[in-house]
Structures are given as structure tokens and as C-alpha cells.
Short mmCIF file of C-alpha atoms in Angstrom, two decimals:
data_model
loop_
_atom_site.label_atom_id
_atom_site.label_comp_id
_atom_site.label_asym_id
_atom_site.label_seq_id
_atom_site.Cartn_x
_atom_site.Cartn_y
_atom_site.Cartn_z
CA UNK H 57 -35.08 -9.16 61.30
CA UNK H 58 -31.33 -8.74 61.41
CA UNK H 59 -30.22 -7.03 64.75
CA UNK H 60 -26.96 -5.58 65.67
CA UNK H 61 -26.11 -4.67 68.94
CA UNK H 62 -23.06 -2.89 70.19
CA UNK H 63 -21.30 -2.51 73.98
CA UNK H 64 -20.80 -0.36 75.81
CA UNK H 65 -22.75 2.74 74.50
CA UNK H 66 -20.58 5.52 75.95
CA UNK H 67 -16.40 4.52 77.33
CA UNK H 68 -14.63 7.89 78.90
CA UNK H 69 -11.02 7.34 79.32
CA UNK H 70 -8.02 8.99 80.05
CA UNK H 71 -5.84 9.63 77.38
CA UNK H 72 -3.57 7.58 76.61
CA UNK H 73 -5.57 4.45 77.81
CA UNK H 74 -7.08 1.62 75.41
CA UNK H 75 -10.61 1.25 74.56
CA UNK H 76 -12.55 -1.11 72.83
CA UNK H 77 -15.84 -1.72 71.44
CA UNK H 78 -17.33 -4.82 70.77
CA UNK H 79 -20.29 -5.66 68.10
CA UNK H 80 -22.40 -8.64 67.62
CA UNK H 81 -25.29 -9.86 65.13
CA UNK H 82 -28.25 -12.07 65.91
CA UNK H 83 -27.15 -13.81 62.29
CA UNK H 84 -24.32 -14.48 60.10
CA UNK H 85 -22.61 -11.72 58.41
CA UNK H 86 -20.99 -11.59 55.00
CA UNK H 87 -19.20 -8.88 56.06
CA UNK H 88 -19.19 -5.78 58.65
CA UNK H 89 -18.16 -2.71 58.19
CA UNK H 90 -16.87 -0.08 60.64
CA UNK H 91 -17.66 3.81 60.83
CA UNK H 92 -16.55 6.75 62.89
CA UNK H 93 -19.12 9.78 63.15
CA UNK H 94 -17.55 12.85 65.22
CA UNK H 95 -19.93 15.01 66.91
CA UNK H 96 -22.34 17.03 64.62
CA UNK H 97 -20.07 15.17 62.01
CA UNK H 98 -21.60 12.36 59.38
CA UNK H 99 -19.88 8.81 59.23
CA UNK H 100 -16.88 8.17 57.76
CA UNK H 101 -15.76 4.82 56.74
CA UNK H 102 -12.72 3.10 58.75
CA UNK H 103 -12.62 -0.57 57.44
CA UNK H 104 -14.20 -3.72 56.13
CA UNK H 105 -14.07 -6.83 57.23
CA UNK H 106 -15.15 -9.93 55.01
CA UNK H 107 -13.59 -13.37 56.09
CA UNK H 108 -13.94 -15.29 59.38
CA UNK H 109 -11.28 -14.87 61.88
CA UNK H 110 -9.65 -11.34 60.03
CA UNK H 111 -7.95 -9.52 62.06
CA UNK H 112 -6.83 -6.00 60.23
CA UNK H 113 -4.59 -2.73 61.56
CA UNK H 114 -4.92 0.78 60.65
CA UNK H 115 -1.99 2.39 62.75
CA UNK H 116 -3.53 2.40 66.65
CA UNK H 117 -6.75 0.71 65.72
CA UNK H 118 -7.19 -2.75 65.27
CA UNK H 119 -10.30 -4.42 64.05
CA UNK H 120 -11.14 -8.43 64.19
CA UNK H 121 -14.09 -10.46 62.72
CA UNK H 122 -14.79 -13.76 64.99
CA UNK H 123 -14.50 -17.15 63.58
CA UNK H 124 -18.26 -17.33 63.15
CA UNK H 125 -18.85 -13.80 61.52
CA UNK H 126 -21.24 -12.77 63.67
CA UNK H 127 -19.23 -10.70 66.22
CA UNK H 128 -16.42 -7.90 65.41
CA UNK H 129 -14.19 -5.73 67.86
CA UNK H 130 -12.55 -2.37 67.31
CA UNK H 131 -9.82 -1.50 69.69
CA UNK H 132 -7.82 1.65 69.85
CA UNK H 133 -4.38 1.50 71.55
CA UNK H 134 -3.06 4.34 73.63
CA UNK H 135 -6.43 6.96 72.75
CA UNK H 136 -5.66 10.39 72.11
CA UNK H 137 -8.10 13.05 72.48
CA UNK H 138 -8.61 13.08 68.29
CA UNK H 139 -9.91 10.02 68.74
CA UNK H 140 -13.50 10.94 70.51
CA UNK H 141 -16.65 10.41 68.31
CA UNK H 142 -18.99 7.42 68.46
CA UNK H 143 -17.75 3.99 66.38
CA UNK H 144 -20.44 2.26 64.62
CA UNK H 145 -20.20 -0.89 63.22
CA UNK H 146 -22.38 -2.26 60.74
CA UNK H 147 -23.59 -5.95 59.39
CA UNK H 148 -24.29 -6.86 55.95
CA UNK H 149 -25.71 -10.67 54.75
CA UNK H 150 -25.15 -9.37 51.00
CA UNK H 151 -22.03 -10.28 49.11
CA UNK H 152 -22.81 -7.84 46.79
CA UNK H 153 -24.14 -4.11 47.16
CA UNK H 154 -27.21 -3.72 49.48
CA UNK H 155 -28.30 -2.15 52.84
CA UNK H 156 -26.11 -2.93 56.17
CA UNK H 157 -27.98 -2.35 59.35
CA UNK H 158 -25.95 -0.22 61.82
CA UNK H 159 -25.08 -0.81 65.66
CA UNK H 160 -26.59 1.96 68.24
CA UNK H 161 -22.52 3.07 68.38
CA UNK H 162 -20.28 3.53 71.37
CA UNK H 163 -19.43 7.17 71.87
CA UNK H 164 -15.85 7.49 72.97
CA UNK H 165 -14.25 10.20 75.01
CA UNK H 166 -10.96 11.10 75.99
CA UNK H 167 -10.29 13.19 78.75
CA UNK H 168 -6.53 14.83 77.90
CA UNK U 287 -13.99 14.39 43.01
CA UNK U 288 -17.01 15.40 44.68
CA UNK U 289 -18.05 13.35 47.40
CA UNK U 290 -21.97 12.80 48.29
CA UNK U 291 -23.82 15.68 47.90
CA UNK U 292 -27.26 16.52 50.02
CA UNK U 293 -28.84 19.63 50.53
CA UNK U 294 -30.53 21.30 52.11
CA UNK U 295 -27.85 20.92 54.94
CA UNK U 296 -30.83 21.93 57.72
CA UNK U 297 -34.42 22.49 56.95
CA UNK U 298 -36.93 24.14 59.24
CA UNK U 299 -40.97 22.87 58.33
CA UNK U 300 -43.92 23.52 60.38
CA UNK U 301 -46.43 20.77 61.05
CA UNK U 302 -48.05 19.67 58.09
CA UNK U 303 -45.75 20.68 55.30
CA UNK U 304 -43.72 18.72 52.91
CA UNK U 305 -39.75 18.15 53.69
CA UNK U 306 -37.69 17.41 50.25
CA UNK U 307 -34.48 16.26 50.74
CA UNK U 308 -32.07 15.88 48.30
CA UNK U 309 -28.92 13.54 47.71
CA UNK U 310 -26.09 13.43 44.73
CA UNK U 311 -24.18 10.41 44.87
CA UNK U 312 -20.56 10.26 44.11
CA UNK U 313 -19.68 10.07 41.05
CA UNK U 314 -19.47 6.38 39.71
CA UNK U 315 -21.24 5.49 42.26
CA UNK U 316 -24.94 3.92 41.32
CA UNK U 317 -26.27 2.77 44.73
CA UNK U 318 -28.09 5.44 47.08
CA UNK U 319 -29.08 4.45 50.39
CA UNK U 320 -30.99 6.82 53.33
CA UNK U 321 -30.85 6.30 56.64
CA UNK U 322 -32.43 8.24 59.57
CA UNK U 323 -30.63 9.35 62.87
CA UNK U 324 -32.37 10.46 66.55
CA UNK U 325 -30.65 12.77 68.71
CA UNK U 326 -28.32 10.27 70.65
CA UNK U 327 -28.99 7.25 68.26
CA UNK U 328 -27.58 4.77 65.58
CA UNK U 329 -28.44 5.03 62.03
CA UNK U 330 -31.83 3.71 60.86
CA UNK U 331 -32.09 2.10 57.23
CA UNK U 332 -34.51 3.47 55.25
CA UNK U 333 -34.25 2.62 51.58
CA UNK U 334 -32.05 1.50 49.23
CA UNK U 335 -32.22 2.70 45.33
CA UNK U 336 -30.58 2.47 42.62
CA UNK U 337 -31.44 4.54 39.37
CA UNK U 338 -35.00 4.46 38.55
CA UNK U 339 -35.51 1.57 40.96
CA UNK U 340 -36.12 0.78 44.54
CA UNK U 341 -34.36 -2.28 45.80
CA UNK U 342 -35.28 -2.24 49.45
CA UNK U 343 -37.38 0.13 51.46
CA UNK U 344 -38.29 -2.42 54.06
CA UNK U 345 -37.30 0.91 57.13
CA UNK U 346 -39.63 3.20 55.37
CA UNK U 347 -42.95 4.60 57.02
CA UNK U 348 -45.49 2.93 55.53
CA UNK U 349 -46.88 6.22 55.26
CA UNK U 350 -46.35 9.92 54.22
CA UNK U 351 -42.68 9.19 53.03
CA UNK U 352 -41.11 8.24 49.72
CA UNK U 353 -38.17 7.89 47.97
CA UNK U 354 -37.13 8.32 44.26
CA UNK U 355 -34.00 8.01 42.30
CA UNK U 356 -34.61 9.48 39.07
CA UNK U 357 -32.29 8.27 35.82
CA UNK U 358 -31.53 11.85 35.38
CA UNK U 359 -30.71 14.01 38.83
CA UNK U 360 -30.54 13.55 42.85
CA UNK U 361 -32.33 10.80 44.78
CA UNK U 362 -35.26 12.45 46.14
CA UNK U 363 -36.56 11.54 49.94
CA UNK U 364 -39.53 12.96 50.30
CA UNK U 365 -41.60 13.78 53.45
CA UNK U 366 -44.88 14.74 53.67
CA UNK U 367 -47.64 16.16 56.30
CA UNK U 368 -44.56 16.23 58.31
CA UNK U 369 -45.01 15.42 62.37
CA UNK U 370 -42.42 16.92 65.62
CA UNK U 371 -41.38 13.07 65.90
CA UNK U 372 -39.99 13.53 62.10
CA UNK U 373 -37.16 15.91 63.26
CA UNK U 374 -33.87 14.08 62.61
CA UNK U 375 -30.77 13.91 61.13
CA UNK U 376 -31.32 11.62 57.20
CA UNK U 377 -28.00 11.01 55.97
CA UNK U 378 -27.62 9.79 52.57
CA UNK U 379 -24.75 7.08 51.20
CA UNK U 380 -23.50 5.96 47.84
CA UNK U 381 -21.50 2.98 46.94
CA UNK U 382 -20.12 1.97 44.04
CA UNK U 383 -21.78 -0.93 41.61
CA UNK U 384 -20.07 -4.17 42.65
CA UNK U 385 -20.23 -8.02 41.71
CA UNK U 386 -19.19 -10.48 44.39
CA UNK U 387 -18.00 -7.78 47.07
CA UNK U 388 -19.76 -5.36 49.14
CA UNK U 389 -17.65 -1.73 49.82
CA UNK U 390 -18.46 1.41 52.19
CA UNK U 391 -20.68 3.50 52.26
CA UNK U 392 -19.58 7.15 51.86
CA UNK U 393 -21.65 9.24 53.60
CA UNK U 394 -22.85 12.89 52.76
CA UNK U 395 -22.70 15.50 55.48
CA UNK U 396 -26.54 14.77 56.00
CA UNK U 397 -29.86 17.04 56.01
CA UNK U 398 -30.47 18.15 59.76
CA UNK U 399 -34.63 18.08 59.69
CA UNK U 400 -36.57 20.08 62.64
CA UNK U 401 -40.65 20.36 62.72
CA UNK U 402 -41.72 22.80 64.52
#
């Protein structure tokens, strides 16, 4: 079946450093998606990602989908300490609706 | 606009019993999918539902769990003769209908599940 690994599983670094977290599938995506779960907290959508090569921003955080769709990279610029949690991303071979099969996450800190 | 709704948000069952757990999607939102989280680990698909039917529920236990979606009221993940190795965190997502594109999940705040 469709596997989705993610490295490193746990990053500590001090704030104001960058981090980055790096995703990739044993098959071709349609699209990946990536999530941010803080401790004791549920996911929360961050972003989607859908055609080969996309490279998208959201303030500090920029997210890219590789030429091939099966890898994907989140990297934060300058952490702060509101940015600890674990980042999950997660692979989809649908187009439309259906189930997306989740990295084990990288759990960030940020030690202020 | 409520967002996805699942109660109980922590449930307590001793070996044996049954574990009901219950999801609202958002509203507008027709898809329902569970997935199960260990201590310290990712998020396990379950099943995926929409109303009255169940699309995909290739990560389900072959046995003692089940999952409904009923056309009227909350999806419905159902454990019974529950086990110590069935403690977890389920979280339930919605997303909306779509043709031709795939969006987020939204994520409710999840049912924390401990067997005792």
C-alpha cells in the first residue's frame, strides 16, 4: 500500500533558527496536504499542494511539491516559539474527495 | 459555523465494554473520515463514509469495530469488547463534496479513548 514517510521525527532549535521537514511517498501523489497538530491539540490544516514543482508561501512558511509529486518540504524561516507542534504531511492519489494517508510527523520545538 | 463536532471529548471503558464515538461534520460538508492516533504517533486511516455509505474502510479492524454514517445524524464509530491496546486518540474529519479537486480535511478536537 501507499506509504508516507517523513524526516526527521523530532528538530529542537533555537529560536529564531530555520527548520525544515521533508516528506516523501513510495508512489505518485495527486496532491499532499500539510497539517499542524499542537500538543494535546487536533490537526489543523496549513496548505495544499496539487501540481508538480509548486512552490507556495504562507508568511514564514514555505511549502514545495517536487517535480515528480512524490516528495514535499515545509520550511519555516526564523522559528518562533508559537511555532512548536508536530507538522504532518499527508498524500492523496485521488483527484477528487477520498482518504490521504498521513506521515508519522516531525515534532518541532523551539527553545526561546 | 460550527466546525466538526465529536463527543464524547474523553471516554473511560473497562475491558470488554462497548466505546461509541460520535462525529458531526461541518456543515456542507458530506465526507466523514476517522482516523486513529497512538501516544507519540501519526494518524492512522480508518474509514471513509459518506451518508449512508462506506467508501473505504480498508484501516479498519477486521474485527469488533464499525463505522456508520446514518442519512439522518452523526457518523457513528463504534467499538466493541474493547482491549488496553484500543486506548487512543480517533479524530474525526469532514470535507466538503468536490468534483475534480481534493480539499482539507478539518479536523474535530477528537475523542481521547482509555481502557482500563
Amino acid at each position: 500500500g501507499q506509504q508516507v514517510m517523513q524526516i526527521p521525527q523530532y528538530q529542537h532549535v533555537q529560536e529564531g533558527e530555520d527548520f525544515t521537514t521533508y516528506c516523501n511517498s513510495s508512489t505518485t501523489l495527486s496532491n499532499i496536504q500539510w497539517y499542524k497538530q499542537r500538543p494535546g491539540g487536533h490537526p489543523v490544516f496549513l496548505i495544499q499542494l496539487v501540481k508538480s514543482g509548486e512552490v507556495k508561501k504562507q508568511k514564514r512558511l514555505t511549502f514545495q511539491f517536487g517535480e515528480a509529486k512524490k516528495n514535499s518540504s515545509l520550511h519555516i524561516t526564523a522559528t518562533q516559539t508559537t511555532d512548536v507542534g508536530t507538522y504532518f504531511c499527508a498524500g492523496s492519489r485521488n483527484t477528487n474527495a477520498g482518504k490521504s494517508t498521513f506521515g508519522d510527523g516531525t515534532t518541532l520545538t523551539v527553545k526561546p | 459555523n460550527a466546525g466538526v463536532m465529536q463527543n464524547p471529548r474523553h471516554l473511560v471503558r473497562r475491558r470488554g465494554q462497548e466505546a461509541r464515538l460520535r462525529c458531526s461534520p461541518m456543515k456542507g460538508h458530506s465526507h466523514v473520515y476517522w482516523y486513529r492516533q497512538l501516544p507519540e504517533e501519526g494518524l492512522k486511516f480508518m474509514v471513509y463514509l459518506q451518508k449512508e455509505n462506506i467508501i473505504d474502510e480498508s484501516g479498519m479492524p477486521k474485527e469488533r469495530f464499525s463505522a456508520e454514517f446514518p442519512k439522518e445524524g452523526p457518523s457513528i464509530l463504534r467499538i466493541q469488547q474493547v482491549v488496553r491496546g484500543d486506548s487512543a486518540a480517533y479524530f474525526c474529519a469532514s470535507s466538503p463534496p468536490s468534483v475534480g479537486a481534493a480539499y482539507g480535511y478539518t479536523f474535530g478536537s477528537g475523542t481521547r479513548l482509555t481502557v482500563v
